[in-house]
């Protein structure tokens, strides 16, 4: 099964589920969101928000594909670009952090690690850009009424730690240097393991015969 992750652009924004393309929960202040919904302009506002963040800050999301089919996505941005943050009692987001707003995996692709893959893609992107940390408001009581907020349990499962508790909307944080160091340590351990295997097998000929004694 082939899987890939690409950056969200205006050219592939249509690959998001229709409901998500029309959702501006994070992107607009509540009163502006209501106006956009009344006018039927939420999809336009979503596109305008993505365009603005791309121009002013850079990449703000990733789309996961399975066998070429869109299977999930993640969105993130500086907290100053996300008006909804002001409404959360566990805010504000730390000034050195980028805000992870949305992680969505389509139901038919759930349970295959795509959420973790998307989180790792965010870490790789932001680490390269020199960002110190990612924060997110978690939903401690997931339900269909708050589907725009990432479940707190998922955030903890991919390494986030609670920095401000709240019975419903805790704020969690992932230190990117720590995440990057952990990845580097794993890669270094794998390299050492491969080196030791190479050394161990270098003098062994066919059928386990030592190459130094094969001609005796």
Tab-separated table of C-alpha atoms in Angstrom, residues 5-208:
chain	number	residue	atom	x	y	z
A	5	UNK	CA	2.238	13.238	2.252
A	6	UNK	CA	2.267	16.512	0.290
A	7	UNK	CA	1.930	20.162	1.265
A	8	UNK	CA	-1.453	21.851	1.019
A	9	UNK	CA	-1.637	24.466	-1.743
A	10	UNK	CA	-4.447	26.303	-3.497
A	11	UNK	CA	-4.118	23.754	-6.295
A	12	UNK	CA	-4.922	20.737	-4.094
A	13	UNK	CA	-7.187	22.349	-1.501
A	14	UNK	CA	-10.131	20.736	-3.304
A	15	UNK	CA	-8.878	17.364	-2.043
A	16	UNK	CA	-10.070	18.177	1.477
A	17	UNK	CA	-13.510	16.734	2.291
A	18	UNK	CA	-16.286	19.124	1.251
A	19	UNK	CA	-17.384	19.637	4.865
A	20	UNK	CA	-13.851	20.603	5.867
A	21	UNK	CA	-13.425	22.976	2.915
A	22	UNK	CA	-16.495	24.837	4.166
A	23	UNK	CA	-15.438	24.829	7.828
A	24	UNK	CA	-13.950	28.085	9.131
A	25	UNK	CA	-14.156	27.262	12.851
A	26	UNK	CA	-10.499	28.188	13.353
A	27	UNK	CA	-10.007	30.633	10.515
A	28	UNK	CA	-12.624	33.271	11.406
A	29	UNK	CA	-13.740	34.958	14.588
A	30	UNK	CA	-17.153	33.625	15.697
A	31	UNK	CA	-19.177	36.638	14.505
A	32	UNK	CA	-17.448	36.641	11.106
A	33	UNK	CA	-17.977	32.907	10.841
A	34	UNK	CA	-21.704	33.392	11.369
A	35	UNK	CA	-21.817	36.059	8.666
A	36	UNK	CA	-19.913	33.839	6.213
A	37	UNK	CA	-22.294	30.950	6.918
A	38	UNK	CA	-25.334	33.147	6.348
A	39	UNK	CA	-23.908	34.367	3.036
A	40	UNK	CA	-22.743	30.916	1.950
A	41	UNK	CA	-19.151	32.131	1.631
A	42	UNK	CA	-17.330	29.816	4.013
A	43	UNK	CA	-15.532	27.896	1.256
A	44	UNK	CA	-14.310	31.176	-0.230
A	45	UNK	CA	-13.145	32.326	3.210
A	46	UNK	CA	-11.281	29.064	3.781
A	47	UNK	CA	-9.437	29.453	0.493
A	48	UNK	CA	-8.653	33.088	1.280
A	49	UNK	CA	-7.230	32.107	4.671
A	50	UNK	CA	-4.993	29.392	3.206
A	51	UNK	CA	-3.817	31.811	0.508
A	52	UNK	CA	-2.996	34.503	3.064
A	53	UNK	CA	-1.040	32.171	5.353
A	54	UNK	CA	0.872	30.671	2.426
A	55	UNK	CA	1.908	34.130	1.236
A	56	UNK	CA	2.759	35.633	4.609
A	57	UNK	CA	4.179	32.643	6.491
A	58	UNK	CA	4.553	29.584	4.264
A	59	UNK	CA	3.268	26.027	4.225
A	60	UNK	CA	0.331	25.574	6.607
A	61	UNK	CA	-0.842	22.014	6.043
A	62	UNK	CA	-0.292	18.535	4.699
A	63	UNK	CA	-2.494	16.036	2.833
A	64	UNK	CA	-1.977	12.286	3.164
A	65	UNK	CA	-2.662	10.016	0.176
A	66	UNK	CA	-3.170	6.260	0.147
A	67	UNK	CA	-2.792	4.723	-3.291
A	68	UNK	CA	-3.177	8.225	-4.711
A	69	UNK	CA	-6.486	8.869	-2.898
A	70	UNK	CA	-6.759	11.735	-0.348
A	71	UNK	CA	-7.085	10.060	3.048
A	72	UNK	CA	-6.465	12.759	5.643
A	73	UNK	CA	-5.025	16.186	6.298
A	74	UNK	CA	-3.523	18.447	8.945
A	75	UNK	CA	-3.526	22.248	9.273
A	76	UNK	CA	-1.249	24.493	11.351
A	77	UNK	CA	-0.343	28.180	11.486
A	78	UNK	CA	1.015	30.928	13.732
A	79	UNK	CA	-1.519	31.619	16.499
A	80	UNK	CA	-1.817	35.229	15.284
A	81	UNK	CA	-3.424	33.855	12.097
A	82	UNK	CA	-6.003	31.807	14.013
A	83	UNK	CA	-8.732	34.023	15.554
A	84	UNK	CA	-10.472	31.160	17.370
A	85	UNK	CA	-7.547	30.800	19.819
A	86	UNK	CA	-8.863	33.804	21.762
A	87	UNK	CA	-11.986	31.818	22.703
A	88	UNK	CA	-10.214	28.973	24.507
A	89	UNK	CA	-9.946	29.237	28.313
A	90	UNK	CA	-6.603	27.399	28.347
A	91	UNK	CA	-4.945	29.954	26.054
A	92	UNK	CA	-3.060	31.882	24.977
A	93	UNK	CA	-0.697	29.850	22.812
A	94	UNK	CA	2.963	30.354	23.735
A	95	UNK	CA	4.691	33.004	21.581
A	96	UNK	CA	7.402	30.540	20.470
A	97	UNK	CA	4.936	27.931	19.192
A	98	UNK	CA	2.965	27.229	16.024
A	99	UNK	CA	-0.640	26.145	16.555
A	100	UNK	CA	-1.816	22.778	15.254
A	101	UNK	CA	-5.508	23.288	14.561
A	102	UNK	CA	-6.846	20.258	12.723
A	103	UNK	CA	-5.938	16.611	12.170
A	104	UNK	CA	-8.487	14.650	10.160
A	105	UNK	CA	-8.333	11.095	8.821
A	106	UNK	CA	-11.241	9.897	6.707
A	107	UNK	CA	-13.194	7.082	8.416
A	108	UNK	CA	-12.412	4.526	5.716
A	109	UNK	CA	-8.674	5.023	6.340
A	110	UNK	CA	-8.776	5.108	10.139
A	111	UNK	CA	-6.606	2.742	12.150
A	112	UNK	CA	-3.694	2.691	9.697
A	113	UNK	CA	-1.395	5.172	11.425
A	114	UNK	CA	-2.176	8.071	9.104
A	115	UNK	CA	-2.766	10.476	11.988
A	116	UNK	CA	0.693	9.749	13.365
A	117	UNK	CA	2.189	10.059	9.873
A	118	UNK	CA	0.613	13.495	9.473
A	119	UNK	CA	1.897	14.596	12.887
A	120	UNK	CA	5.408	13.469	11.933
A	121	UNK	CA	5.162	15.433	8.683
A	122	UNK	CA	4.343	18.575	10.682
A	123	UNK	CA	7.337	17.981	12.948
A	124	UNK	CA	9.687	17.544	9.989
A	125	UNK	CA	8.408	20.662	8.236
A	126	UNK	CA	8.530	22.962	11.257
A	127	UNK	CA	11.856	21.643	12.523
A	128	UNK	CA	13.425	22.513	9.172
A	129	UNK	CA	11.963	26.005	9.508
A	130	UNK	CA	13.483	26.576	12.939
A	131	UNK	CA	10.221	26.482	14.926
A	132	UNK	CA	10.761	25.601	18.582
A	133	UNK	CA	7.437	23.952	19.448
A	134	UNK	CA	3.927	23.040	18.351
A	135	UNK	CA	0.932	23.574	20.600
A	136	UNK	CA	-2.683	22.492	20.245
A	137	UNK	CA	-5.950	22.815	22.083
A	138	UNK	CA	-7.142	19.310	22.792
A	139	UNK	CA	-10.691	18.065	23.221
A	140	UNK	CA	-10.735	16.031	26.420
A	141	UNK	CA	-14.323	14.883	25.773
A	142	UNK	CA	-14.490	14.130	22.032
A	143	UNK	CA	-17.930	14.269	20.440
A	144	UNK	CA	-19.516	15.112	17.125
A	145	UNK	CA	-20.210	18.666	18.253
A	146	UNK	CA	-16.519	19.531	18.551
A	147	UNK	CA	-15.029	17.646	15.628
A	148	UNK	CA	-12.846	20.616	14.682
A	149	UNK	CA	-10.736	20.224	17.852
A	150	UNK	CA	-8.177	17.410	17.944
A	151	UNK	CA	-8.859	14.780	20.647
A	152	UNK	CA	-6.453	15.282	23.548
A	153	UNK	CA	-5.751	11.544	23.753
A	154	UNK	CA	-4.474	11.535	20.163
A	155	UNK	CA	-2.181	14.475	20.852
A	156	UNK	CA	-0.713	12.698	23.870
A	157	UNK	CA	-0.226	9.533	21.834
A	158	UNK	CA	2.077	11.372	19.415
A	159	UNK	CA	4.175	13.057	22.088
A	160	UNK	CA	2.330	16.217	23.178
A	161	UNK	CA	2.391	17.097	26.881
A	162	UNK	CA	-0.220	19.123	28.759
A	163	UNK	CA	1.015	22.637	29.586
A	164	UNK	CA	-2.284	24.075	30.814
A	165	UNK	CA	-4.907	21.645	32.094
A	166	UNK	CA	-8.619	22.172	31.539
A	167	UNK	CA	-11.496	19.715	32.029
A	168	UNK	CA	-12.590	20.127	28.405
A	169	UNK	CA	-9.995	22.125	26.456
A	170	UNK	CA	-6.454	21.441	27.718
A	171	UNK	CA	-3.547	23.078	25.895
A	172	UNK	CA	-0.776	20.677	24.917
A	173	UNK	CA	2.759	21.194	23.603
A	174	UNK	CA	5.370	19.259	21.656
A	175	UNK	CA	8.977	20.464	21.860
A	176	UNK	CA	10.372	20.068	18.357
A	177	UNK	CA	14.003	19.938	19.365
A	178	UNK	CA	13.211	16.991	21.601
A	179	UNK	CA	11.246	15.304	18.847
A	180	UNK	CA	14.071	15.942	16.371
A	181	UNK	CA	16.703	14.681	18.818
A	182	UNK	CA	14.701	11.518	19.416
A	183	UNK	CA	14.480	10.890	15.673
A	184	UNK	CA	18.215	11.530	15.271
A	185	UNK	CA	19.015	9.113	18.114
A	186	UNK	CA	16.915	6.390	16.493
A	187	UNK	CA	18.586	6.923	13.120
A	188	UNK	CA	22.032	6.822	14.729
A	189	UNK	CA	21.173	3.596	16.537
A	190	UNK	CA	20.019	2.016	13.269
A	191	UNK	CA	23.261	3.055	11.565
A	192	UNK	CA	25.316	1.478	14.359
A	193	UNK	CA	23.256	-1.688	14.105
A	194	UNK	CA	23.786	-1.885	10.333
A	195	UNK	CA	27.531	-1.267	10.788
A	196	UNK	CA	27.787	-4.089	13.309
A	197	UNK	CA	25.932	-6.464	10.998
A	198	UNK	CA	28.300	-5.570	8.156
A	199	UNK	CA	31.369	-6.212	10.314
A	200	UNK	CA	30.005	-9.490	11.639
A	201	UNK	CA	29.187	-10.924	8.233
A	202	UNK	CA	32.118	-9.531	6.264
A	203	UNK	CA	34.273	-12.630	6.743
A	204	UNK	CA	31.590	-15.238	6.189
A	205	UNK	CA	31.386	-17.026	2.844
A	206	UNK	CA	28.628	-19.179	1.330
A	207	UNK	CA	26.792	-21.581	3.629
A	208	UNK	CA	28.382	-19.957	6.687
